[in-house]
Tab-separated table of C-alpha atoms and ligand atoms in Angstrom:
chain	number	residue	atom	x	y	z
S	1	MET	CA	12.234	-16.685	-19.574
S	2	GLN	CA	13.185	-16.845	-15.882
S	3	PRO	CA	12.358	-19.946	-13.795
S	4	PHE	CA	9.159	-19.706	-11.742
S	5	THR	CA	6.545	-21.565	-9.715
S	6	PHE	CA	2.978	-20.600	-10.519
S	7	HIS	CA	0.242	-21.815	-8.211
S	8	ASN	CA	-2.939	-19.824	-7.774
S	9	PRO	CA	-5.391	-21.738	-5.578
S	10	THR	CA	-8.326	-19.279	-5.622
S	11	ARG	CA	-11.500	-20.762	-7.012
S	12	ILE	CA	-13.297	-18.251	-9.242
S	13	VAL	CA	-17.050	-18.402	-9.754
S	14	PHE	CA	-17.902	-15.942	-12.521
S	15	GLY	CA	-21.205	-14.776	-13.998
S	16	PRO	CA	-24.565	-13.111	-13.356
S	17	GLY	CA	-26.447	-14.469	-10.372
S	18	THR	CA	-23.420	-16.169	-8.809
S	19	THR	CA	-23.690	-14.200	-5.537
S	20	ALA	CA	-26.264	-16.804	-4.489
S	21	ARG	CA	-23.441	-19.350	-4.307
S	22	ILE	CA	-21.410	-17.609	-1.594
S	23	GLY	CA	-23.080	-19.580	1.218
S	24	LYS	CA	-22.213	-22.981	-0.221
S	25	GLU	CA	-18.671	-21.915	-1.115
S	26	THR	CA	-18.088	-20.481	2.368
S	27	LYS	CA	-19.488	-23.561	4.098
S	28	ALA	CA	-16.655	-25.556	2.559
S	29	CYS	CA	-14.214	-23.438	4.636
S	30	GLY	CA	-15.919	-22.845	7.995
S	31	ARG	CA	-19.090	-22.667	10.070
S	32	ARG	CA	-18.986	-19.277	11.796
S	33	ALA	CA	-18.396	-16.392	9.429
S	34	LEU	CA	-17.376	-12.764	9.835
S	35	LEU	CA	-19.379	-10.890	7.193
S	36	LEU	CA	-17.159	-7.913	6.410
S	37	TYR	CA	-18.133	-4.931	4.242
S	38	GLY	CA	-17.471	-1.243	3.582
S	39	LYS	CA	-19.180	2.039	4.296
S	40	GLY	CA	-22.610	1.359	2.886
S	41	SER	CA	-22.622	0.677	-0.852
S	42	ALA	CA	-23.105	-3.077	-0.363
S	43	GLU	CA	-26.250	-2.534	1.688
S	44	ARG	CA	-27.598	0.148	-0.678
S	45	THR	CA	-27.109	-1.896	-3.836
S	46	GLY	CA	-28.677	-5.039	-2.394
S	47	VAL	CA	-25.626	-7.269	-2.748
S	48	LEU	CA	-25.250	-7.597	1.029
S	49	GLY	CA	-28.853	-8.776	1.337
S	50	ARG	CA	-28.214	-11.449	-1.287
S	51	VAL	CA	-25.095	-12.567	0.582
S	52	ARG	CA	-26.976	-12.785	3.909
S	53	ASP	CA	-29.729	-14.876	2.253
S	54	SER	CA	-27.170	-17.222	0.771
S	55	LEU	CA	-25.289	-17.641	4.089
S	56	ASN	CA	-28.590	-18.360	5.862
S	57	GLN	CA	-29.662	-20.867	3.240
S	58	ALA	CA	-26.360	-22.700	3.650
S	59	GLY	CA	-26.993	-22.886	7.409
S	60	LEU	CA	-23.977	-20.777	8.346
S	61	GLN	CA	-23.799	-18.706	11.506
S	62	TRP	CA	-22.435	-15.230	10.940
S	63	GLU	CA	-21.665	-11.882	12.560
S	64	ALA	CA	-21.701	-8.716	10.449
S	65	LEU	CA	-19.047	-6.019	10.638
S	66	GLY	CA	-19.353	-2.986	8.354
S	67	GLY	CA	-17.403	0.238	8.124
S	68	VAL	CA	-14.195	-0.622	6.265
S	69	ARG	CA	-13.140	2.662	4.672
S	70	PRO	CA	-11.387	3.172	1.323
S	71	ASN	CA	-7.608	3.193	1.962
S	72	PRO	CA	-8.300	0.895	4.905
S	73	VAL	CA	-6.564	1.510	8.220
S	74	LEU	CA	-4.716	-0.556	10.789
S	75	ASN	CA	-6.775	0.430	13.832
S	76	PHE	CA	-10.001	-0.842	12.266
S	77	ALA	CA	-8.291	-4.150	11.405
S	78	ARG	CA	-6.968	-4.502	14.972
S	79	GLU	CA	-10.469	-4.069	16.423
S	80	ALA	CA	-11.839	-6.546	13.882
S	81	ILE	CA	-9.202	-9.122	14.874
S	82	ALA	CA	-10.309	-8.814	18.513
S	83	PHE	CA	-13.967	-9.185	17.458
S	84	PHE	CA	-13.175	-12.221	15.284
S	85	ARG	CA	-11.466	-13.972	18.208
S	86	GLN	CA	-14.023	-12.970	20.814
S	87	GLN	CA	-16.893	-14.313	18.678
S	88	ARG	CA	-14.948	-17.529	17.925
S	89	LEU	CA	-15.377	-17.090	14.188
S	90	ASP	CA	-13.514	-19.288	11.704
S	91	VAL	CA	-13.966	-17.811	8.191
S	92	ILE	CA	-14.263	-14.321	6.667
S	93	VAL	CA	-16.678	-13.366	3.911
S	94	ALA	CA	-15.471	-10.094	2.347
S	95	VAL	CA	-18.102	-8.174	0.351
S	96	GLY	CA	-16.616	-5.176	-1.461
S	97	GLY	CA	-13.589	-3.931	-3.330
S	98	GLY	CA	-9.890	-4.103	-2.544
S	99	SER	CA	-10.235	-2.202	0.725
S	100	VAL	CA	-12.616	-4.750	2.233
S	101	ILE	CA	-10.698	-7.761	0.888
S	102	ASP	CA	-7.353	-6.391	2.113
S	103	THR	CA	-8.834	-5.780	5.561
S	104	ALA	CA	-10.126	-9.370	5.512
S	105	LYS	CA	-6.595	-10.601	4.772
S	106	THR	CA	-5.209	-8.559	7.662
S	107	ILE	CA	-7.819	-9.977	10.028
S	108	ALA	CA	-7.214	-13.502	8.699
S	109	ALA	CA	-3.469	-13.267	9.377
S	110	GLY	CA	-3.781	-11.363	12.653
S	111	ALA	CA	-6.353	-13.765	14.110
S	112	ARG	CA	-3.842	-16.621	13.960
S	113	TYR	CA	-0.862	-14.650	15.307
S	114	ASP	CA	0.020	-13.852	18.901
S	115	GLY	CA	2.046	-10.734	18.094
S	116	GLU	CA	1.191	-7.322	16.611
S	117	VAL	CA	-0.346	-7.648	13.125
S	118	TRP	CA	1.695	-4.689	11.787
S	119	ASP	CA	4.773	-6.980	12.072
S	120	PHE	CA	3.626	-8.578	8.789
S	121	PHE	CA	3.631	-5.211	7.022
S	122	SER	CA	6.887	-3.878	8.404
S	123	GLY	CA	8.756	-7.068	7.527
S	124	ARG	CA	9.332	-8.106	11.162
S	125	ALA	CA	7.323	-11.350	10.799
S	126	GLU	CA	6.020	-13.654	8.067
S	127	VAL	CA	2.453	-14.882	7.790
S	128	LYS	CA	2.606	-18.651	8.368
S	129	THR	CA	-1.083	-19.378	8.654
S	130	ALA	CA	-4.350	-17.489	8.238
S	131	ALA	CA	-8.087	-17.952	8.612
S	132	PRO	CA	-9.836	-18.786	5.311
S	133	ILE	CA	-11.448	-16.021	3.258
S	134	THR	CA	-14.160	-15.988	0.614
S	135	THR	CA	-15.108	-12.853	-1.311
S	136	VAL	CA	-17.924	-11.283	-3.284
S	137	LEU	CA	-16.166	-8.664	-5.376
S	138	THR	CA	-18.106	-5.452	-6.062
S	139	LEU	CA	-15.447	-3.315	-7.796
S	140	ALA	CA	-12.997	-4.306	-10.548
S	141	ALA	CA	-9.528	-2.962	-9.747
S	142	THR	CA	-6.984	-4.461	-7.410
S	143	GLY	CA	-6.887	-8.195	-8.144
S	144	SER	CA	-6.968	-8.820	-4.364
S	145	GLU	CA	-9.784	-11.323	-5.012
S	146	MET	CA	-7.253	-13.703	-6.598
S	147	ASN	CA	-3.897	-12.796	-5.117
S	148	SER	CA	-1.983	-13.256	-1.899
S	149	GLY	CA	-1.372	-9.606	-0.937
S	150	GLY	CA	-3.134	-6.903	1.043
S	151	VAL	CA	-2.465	-3.219	1.695
S	152	ILE	CA	-3.211	-1.303	4.915
S	153	THR	CA	-2.387	2.198	6.142
S	154	ASN	CA	-0.909	2.744	9.576
S	155	GLU	CA	-2.639	6.053	10.213
S	156	GLU	CA	-0.270	7.096	13.020
S	157	SER	CA	2.910	6.775	10.941
S	158	GLN	CA	1.274	7.426	7.523
S	159	GLU	CA	2.816	4.213	6.212
S	160	LYS	CA	0.804	2.394	3.544
S	161	TYR	CA	2.470	-1.013	3.436
S	162	HIS	CA	1.527	-4.498	2.310
S	163	LEU	CA	1.554	-8.031	3.597
S	164	ALA	CA	1.706	-11.174	1.454
S	165	SER	CA	1.609	-14.911	1.991
S	166	PRO	CA	0.452	-17.985	0.071
S	167	SER	CA	-2.000	-18.568	2.941
S	168	LEU	CA	-3.812	-15.316	2.068
S	169	TYR	CA	-5.215	-16.292	-1.323
S	170	PRO	CA	-8.994	-16.250	-0.951
S	171	GLN	CA	-10.430	-19.779	-1.044
S	172	CYS	CA	-13.140	-18.677	-3.441
S	173	SER	CA	-14.145	-15.384	-5.074
S	174	ILE	CA	-17.537	-14.672	-6.597
S	175	LEU	CA	-17.224	-12.388	-9.621
S	176	ASP	CA	-20.636	-11.207	-10.773
S	177	PRO	CA	-20.143	-8.270	-13.174
S	178	VAL	CA	-23.712	-7.114	-12.423
S	179	ASN	CA	-22.524	-6.287	-8.874
S	180	THR	CA	-20.252	-3.632	-10.405
S	181	PHE	CA	-23.001	-1.807	-12.415
S	182	THR	CA	-23.438	0.644	-9.522
S	183	VAL	CA	-19.773	1.596	-9.121
S	184	PRO	CA	-19.632	5.377	-9.737
S	185	ARG	CA	-17.860	6.511	-12.887
S	186	ASP	CA	-14.817	7.930	-11.083
S	187	HIS	CA	-14.161	4.745	-9.125
S	188	SER	CA	-14.775	2.606	-12.226
S	189	MET	CA	-12.054	4.569	-14.017
S	190	TYR	CA	-9.673	4.506	-11.028
S	191	GLY	CA	-10.136	0.738	-11.012
S	192	ALA	CA	-9.294	0.469	-14.707
S	193	VAL	CA	-6.164	2.600	-14.194
S	194	ASP	CA	-5.089	0.417	-11.268
S	195	ALA	CA	-5.382	-2.772	-13.324
S	196	MET	CA	-3.538	-1.151	-16.252
S	197	ILE	CA	-0.661	-0.045	-14.038
S	198	HIS	CA	-0.436	-3.528	-12.464
S	199	LEU	CA	0.193	-4.851	-15.963
S	200	LEU	CA	2.669	-2.097	-16.803
S	201	GLU	CA	4.716	-2.511	-13.605
S	202	GLY	CA	5.613	-6.037	-14.715
S	203	TYR	CA	6.007	-5.014	-18.361
S	204	PHE	CA	8.440	-2.147	-17.756
S	205	ASN	CA	10.275	-3.599	-14.734
S	206	ALA	CA	10.834	-7.167	-15.940
S	207	GLY	CA	14.131	-8.834	-15.109
S	208	GLU	CA	14.955	-9.483	-18.759
S	209	GLU	CA	14.305	-8.045	-22.228
S	210	ASP	CA	13.100	-10.961	-24.312
S	211	LEU	CA	9.650	-11.942	-23.088
S	212	PRO	CA	7.364	-12.251	-26.121
S	213	LEU	CA	4.720	-14.331	-24.337
S	214	GLN	CA	4.486	-12.139	-21.232
S	215	ASP	CA	4.581	-8.969	-23.351
S	216	ARG	CA	1.683	-10.064	-25.513
S	217	LEU	CA	-0.348	-11.248	-22.527
S	218	VAL	CA	0.051	-7.774	-21.037
S	219	GLU	CA	-0.642	-5.957	-24.305
S	220	GLY	CA	-3.777	-8.024	-24.972
S	221	LEU	CA	-5.114	-7.472	-21.467
S	222	LEU	CA	-4.241	-3.794	-21.579
S	223	ARG	CA	-6.054	-3.153	-24.845
S	224	THR	CA	-9.091	-5.082	-23.648
S	225	LEU	CA	-9.206	-3.199	-20.344
S	226	MET	CA	-8.976	0.127	-22.187
S	227	GLU	CA	-11.771	-0.788	-24.603
S	228	ALA	CA	-13.967	-1.975	-21.741
S	229	ALA	CA	-13.270	1.146	-19.657
S	230	GLU	CA	-14.243	3.380	-22.581
S	231	VAL	CA	-17.618	1.623	-22.844
S	232	VAL	CA	-18.206	1.603	-19.073
S	233	TYR	CA	-17.431	5.343	-18.936
S	234	HIS	CA	-20.553	5.977	-21.041
S	235	GLU	CA	-22.637	2.887	-20.232
S	236	PRO	CA	-22.198	1.738	-16.624
S	237	GLU	CA	-24.653	-1.128	-17.071
S	238	ASN	CA	-23.084	-2.637	-20.189
S	239	TYR	CA	-22.648	-6.279	-19.169
S	240	PRO	CA	-19.952	-7.371	-21.666
S	241	ALA	CA	-17.807	-4.338	-20.855
S	242	ARG	CA	-18.208	-4.788	-17.080
S	243	ALA	CA	-17.383	-8.493	-17.517
S	244	ASN	CA	-14.190	-7.764	-19.465
S	245	LEU	CA	-13.171	-5.111	-16.969
S	246	MET	CA	-13.768	-7.455	-14.051
S	247	TRP	CA	-11.974	-10.563	-15.306
S	248	GLY	CA	-9.265	-8.448	-16.932
S	249	ALA	CA	-8.508	-6.665	-13.656
S	250	THR	CA	-8.368	-10.002	-11.834
S	251	LEU	CA	-5.910	-11.434	-14.371
S	252	ALA	CA	-3.789	-8.278	-14.224
S	253	LEU	CA	-2.506	-9.084	-10.720
S	254	ASN	CA	-2.949	-12.801	-10.070
S	255	GLY	CA	0.623	-13.831	-10.899
S	256	LEU	CA	-0.112	-14.875	-14.495
S	257	THR	CA	1.522	-12.035	-16.412
S	258	THR	CA	4.637	-11.841	-14.203
S	259	ALA	CA	5.345	-15.593	-14.208
S	260	GLY	CA	8.704	-15.840	-15.977
S	261	THR	CA	9.589	-12.146	-15.837
S	262	GLY	CA	11.992	-12.535	-12.888
S	263	ASN	CA	11.883	-10.175	-9.940
S	264	THR	CA	9.799	-7.151	-10.854
S	265	GLY	CA	9.802	-4.121	-8.602
S	266	PHE	CA	6.639	-2.015	-8.321
S	267	PRO	CA	8.110	1.523	-8.233
S	268	MET	CA	4.939	3.293	-9.443
S	269	HIS	CA	3.017	1.628	-6.604
S	270	MET	CA	5.781	2.370	-4.131
S	271	ILE	CA	5.460	6.104	-4.836
S	272	GLU	CA	1.665	6.084	-5.152
S	273	HIS	CA	1.252	4.516	-1.725
S	274	SER	CA	2.713	7.686	-0.240
S	275	LEU	CA	0.107	9.813	-2.053
S	276	SER	CA	-2.857	7.784	-0.817
S	277	ALA	CA	-1.303	7.434	2.670
S	278	ILE	CA	-0.719	11.171	3.128
S	279	TYR	CA	-3.612	12.711	1.146
S	280	ASP	CA	-6.184	9.873	1.289
S	281	ILE	CA	-6.822	9.973	-2.463
S	282	ALA	CA	-8.062	6.885	-4.352
S	283	HIS	CA	-5.233	4.506	-5.246
S	284	GLY	CA	-6.120	4.625	-8.965
S	285	ALA	CA	-6.104	8.439	-8.897
S	286	GLY	CA	-2.631	8.381	-7.406
S	287	LEU	CA	-1.496	5.958	-10.082
S	288	SER	CA	-2.812	8.068	-12.961
S	289	ILE	CA	-0.524	10.835	-11.632
S	290	VAL	CA	2.543	8.752	-10.759
S	291	GLY	CA	2.262	6.371	-13.750
S	292	PRO	CA	3.048	8.804	-16.617
S	293	ALA	CA	5.548	10.682	-14.406
S	294	TRP	CA	7.495	7.502	-13.669
S	295	MET	CA	7.310	6.456	-17.331
S	296	ARG	CA	8.861	9.776	-18.401
S	297	TYR	CA	11.603	9.332	-15.819
S	298	ALA	CA	12.347	5.680	-16.707
S	299	SER	CA	12.013	5.975	-20.498
S	300	ALA	CA	14.653	8.711	-20.579
S	301	ARG	CA	17.157	6.038	-19.449
S	302	ALA	CA	15.940	3.010	-21.434
S	303	PRO	CA	13.357	3.862	-24.117
S	304	ARG	CA	13.152	0.532	-26.014
S	305	LYS	CA	10.294	-1.091	-24.090
S	306	PHE	CA	8.380	2.186	-23.965
S	307	ALA	CA	8.686	2.452	-27.756
S	308	GLN	CA	7.265	-1.083	-28.068
S	309	PHE	CA	4.400	-0.051	-25.774
S	310	ALA	CA	3.731	3.023	-27.946
S	311	GLU	CA	3.661	0.968	-31.106
S	312	ARG	CA	1.616	-1.997	-29.905
S	313	ILE	CA	-0.923	-0.109	-27.790
S	314	PHE	CA	-1.293	3.158	-29.700
S	315	GLY	CA	0.035	2.289	-33.179
S	316	ILE	CA	2.834	4.875	-32.940
S	317	ASP	CA	5.544	3.709	-35.347
S	318	GLN	CA	7.279	6.918	-36.504
S	319	GLY	CA	10.470	8.437	-35.097
S	320	THR	CA	13.362	7.248	-32.973
S	321	ALA	CA	12.813	4.897	-30.022
S	322	SER	CA	12.968	7.904	-27.734
S	323	GLN	CA	10.419	9.888	-29.727
S	324	ARG	CA	8.050	6.918	-29.960
S	325	ALA	CA	8.414	6.328	-26.210
S	326	GLN	CA	7.463	9.956	-25.450
S	327	ALA	CA	4.548	9.869	-27.884
S	328	GLY	CA	3.263	6.658	-26.266
S	329	ILE	CA	3.373	8.145	-22.772
S	330	GLU	CA	1.558	11.254	-24.045
S	331	ALA	CA	-1.100	9.080	-25.685
S	332	LEU	CA	-1.617	7.183	-22.429
S	333	GLU	CA	-1.894	10.451	-20.552
S	334	LYS	CA	-4.457	11.782	-23.033
S	335	TRP	CA	-6.421	8.593	-22.567
S	336	PHE	CA	-6.351	9.155	-18.789
S	337	VAL	CA	-7.512	12.768	-19.212
S	338	ALA	CA	-10.414	11.593	-21.398
S	339	ARG	CA	-11.412	9.157	-18.618
S	340	GLY	CA	-11.539	12.062	-16.139
S	341	VAL	CA	-8.678	10.905	-13.884
S	342	PRO	CA	-5.993	13.314	-12.613
S	343	THR	CA	-2.527	13.272	-14.179
S	344	ARG	CA	-0.813	16.066	-12.235
S	345	LEU	CA	-0.352	16.607	-8.477
S	346	PRO	CA	-2.323	19.905	-8.324
S	347	GLU	CA	-5.327	18.190	-9.959
S	348	ALA	CA	-5.567	16.061	-6.811
S	349	ASN	CA	-4.992	19.135	-4.587
S	350	ILE	CA	-1.475	18.003	-3.725
S	351	PRO	CA	0.918	20.969	-3.458
S	352	GLU	CA	4.101	20.599	-5.464
S	353	GLN	CA	6.036	21.997	-2.511
S	354	ASP	CA	5.244	18.688	-0.775
S	355	ILE	CA	7.399	16.682	-3.193
S	356	PRO	CA	10.292	16.259	-0.683
S	357	ARG	CA	7.855	15.121	2.014
S	358	ILE	CA	6.214	12.590	-0.328
S	359	ALA	CA	9.619	11.347	-1.457
S	360	ALA	CA	10.775	10.884	2.149
S	361	ASN	CA	7.675	8.797	2.854
S	362	ALA	CA	8.183	6.698	-0.315
S	363	ARG	CA	11.876	6.258	0.483
S	364	ARG	CA	10.980	4.378	3.679
S	365	LEU	CA	8.862	1.960	1.629
S	366	ALA	CA	11.692	1.627	-0.924
S	367	GLU	CA	13.834	0.310	1.940
S	368	VAL	CA	11.174	-2.228	2.966
S	369	TRP	CA	10.731	-3.353	-0.673
S	370	GLY	CA	14.473	-3.370	-1.386
S	371	LEU	CA	14.193	-0.833	-4.253
S	372	ASP	CA	17.609	0.570	-3.393
S	373	ASP	CA	18.032	2.651	-6.578
S	374	TYR	CA	15.134	4.843	-5.466
S	375	THR	CA	16.910	7.349	-3.255
S	376	GLN	CA	15.080	10.417	-1.964
S	377	ARG	CA	16.529	12.429	-4.875
S	378	GLU	CA	15.467	9.875	-7.530
S	379	ILE	CA	11.909	9.742	-6.161
S	380	GLU	CA	11.775	13.539	-6.227
S	381	ALA	CA	12.950	13.392	-9.858
S	382	VAL	CA	10.004	11.099	-10.696
S	383	LEU	CA	7.522	13.369	-8.924
S	384	GLU	CA	8.846	16.500	-10.616
S	385	HIS	CA	7.404	15.071	-13.843
S	386	ALA	CA	3.960	15.271	-12.196
S	387	GLY	CA	4.163	18.997	-11.498
S	388	ALA	CA	1.987	21.707	-13.043
S	389	ALA	CA	4.935	23.042	-15.088
S	390	THR	CA	5.029	19.792	-17.037
S	391	ALA	CA	1.324	20.183	-17.706
S	392	ARG	CA	1.888	23.632	-19.175
S	393	SER	CA	4.739	22.489	-21.397
S	394	ALA	CA	2.519	19.658	-22.638
S	395	GLY	CA	0.058	22.379	-23.728
S	396	ARG	CA	-2.766	21.340	-21.462
M	401	NZQ	O1	-17.182	1.681	1.188
M	401	NZQ	P1	-18.325	1.476	0.272
M	401	NZQ	O2	-19.553	2.174	0.692
M	401	NZQ	O3	-18.544	0.027	-0.008
M	401	NZQ	O4	-17.947	2.188	-1.149
M	401	NZQ	C1	-16.850	1.831	-1.969
M	401	NZQ	C2	-15.719	2.849	-1.846
M	401	NZQ	O5	-16.203	4.124	-1.527
M	401	NZQ	C3	-17.265	1.965	-3.416
M	401	NZQ	N1	-17.851	0.753	-4.014
M	401	NZQ	C4	-17.328	-0.491	-4.052
M	401	NZQ	N2	-18.138	-1.313	-4.742
M	401	NZQ	C5	-19.217	-0.572	-5.126
M	401	NZQ	C6	-19.032	0.747	-4.665
M	401	NZQ	N3	-19.933	1.720	-4.879
M	401	NZQ	C7	-21.042	1.404	-5.577
M	401	NZQ	N4	-21.272	0.155	-6.073
M	401	NZQ	C8	-20.394	-0.841	-5.873
M	401	NZQ	N5	-20.618	-2.068	-6.392
M	401	NZQ	O6	-16.047	2.233	-4.095
M	401	NZQ	C9	-15.158	2.937	-3.254
M	401	NZQ	C10	-13.756	2.385	-3.389
M	401	NZQ	O7	-13.693	1.065	-2.887
M	401	NZQ	P2	-12.275	0.410	-2.572
M	401	NZQ	O8	-12.499	-0.979	-2.064
M	401	NZQ	O9	-11.472	1.333	-1.719
M	401	NZQ	O10	-11.568	0.402	-4.030
M	401	NZQ	P3	-10.527	-0.567	-4.673
M	401	NZQ	O11	-11.119	-1.881	-5.005
M	401	NZQ	O12	-9.904	0.184	-5.749
M	401	NZQ	O13	-9.456	-0.851	-3.506
M	401	NZQ	C11	-8.450	0.075	-3.236
M	401	NZQ	C12	-7.536	-0.413	-2.117
M	401	NZQ	O14	-6.828	-1.618	-2.502
M	401	NZQ	C13	-5.413	-1.403	-2.424
M	401	NZQ	C14	-5.301	0.091	-2.668
M	401	NZQ	O15	-4.055	0.595	-2.255
M	401	NZQ	C15	-6.454	0.629	-1.844
M	401	NZQ	O16	-6.131	0.685	-0.481
M	401	NZQ	N6	-4.704	-2.286	-3.355
M	401	NZQ	C16	-4.726	-3.612	-3.108
M	401	NZQ	C17	-3.986	-4.516	-3.859
M	401	NZQ	C18	-3.988	-5.961	-3.580
M	401	NZQ	N7	-4.520	-6.406	-2.458
M	401	NZQ	O17	-3.496	-6.743	-4.356
M	401	NZQ	C19	-3.165	-4.078	-4.983
M	401	NZQ	C20	-3.399	-2.669	-5.418
M	401	NZQ	O18	-2.230	-2.217	-6.052
M	401	NZQ	C21	-3.803	-1.730	-4.333
M	401	NZQ	O19	-2.670	-1.220	-3.654
M	402	ZN	ZN1	-2.551	-1.066	-7.647
């Protein structure tokens, strides 16, 4: 096991009815709140009303700002930073999924910085301090509610990059699984895929081979997320399944499962970010395409861990390591297909002829992330596994 420091300061308040506690939790961090939310689901479902009531009861002053879009963009965040400063606000309450929480993190960092907020994403500056954030999570997926990162798209350059800093962990996140009952089926499944791939990035890209504790943490979470997603697919209001999906997705990217794994790259995410930056598809939909493609590419070089995955997740124990690895990836892909998520570029209306363009975009992020092995050609090789021809040979 590699040396590590694990410190996750986010306070989690979990359970039905906990939205009513957001006012008190936020009052511990500030007096004048920016109430940030998305395109309209929070108002429609009633969660925003419950948040407003709770902020009022706690005696907080607040200004509302809606309109954060999925795959959130830099220009919106810039305007929100100006608004935050102009109104002399001191805390952000983010009500939504990853897009709203990531925008809150961008505002929080930008509000305490004299320069251009994109500097944090491009690697030109580090976040030293940030305004405090509290969240009411409405969609189980990204883990942003309990981690220190955020992702934004620069719409002019089509760069979907991330910022990270210990000062960006939310102070408190309210996780009420009932708030996720209304998430449409497609987004529920994209969220499950996202959490699964967060686990698998660490699992397949760990800095060393022998990690029995981390492996079993990942395998246990993965199996639980899959079981929960299967139930939610048919029964969106099943509380135990929504609860497992919600807490499981949070644990999948809060630093727990990668503590001790050494430096893990996130190559599937690196490539996916180009898909959602260029074609504006949901992040989880991009991952269900890139995930199996990357696994085919990587397992051809080093099948052992993929064979372990096949055996422990899908009970595949026949054949050579290579054969088991391939069977495991196929089983995962079948599971994705049964959940209604795309697994090939054309299924998301992405022309295969665009592979060089996507790879060029991803290559720029590889440079920022220091994933030097991923040259333009290697990224193209990954994406070629996501073409329609592969679908035909797989008999689909
Ligand atoms: O905008 P509204 O109207 O609120 O609708 C949203 C949106 O259309 C809807 N929704 C959310 N909660 C709902 C609901 N609809 C009904 N009932 C509810 N309770 O769902 C749609 C998707 O929301 P979004 O926030 O975009 O989804 P998600 O949570 O998957 O976030 C995706 C973003 O997070 C980034 C992704 O790249 C993407 O930009 N990520 C953030 C990470 C992080 N900060 O750690 C890590 C991830 O790898 C990821 O990159
Ligand atoms: Zn992700």
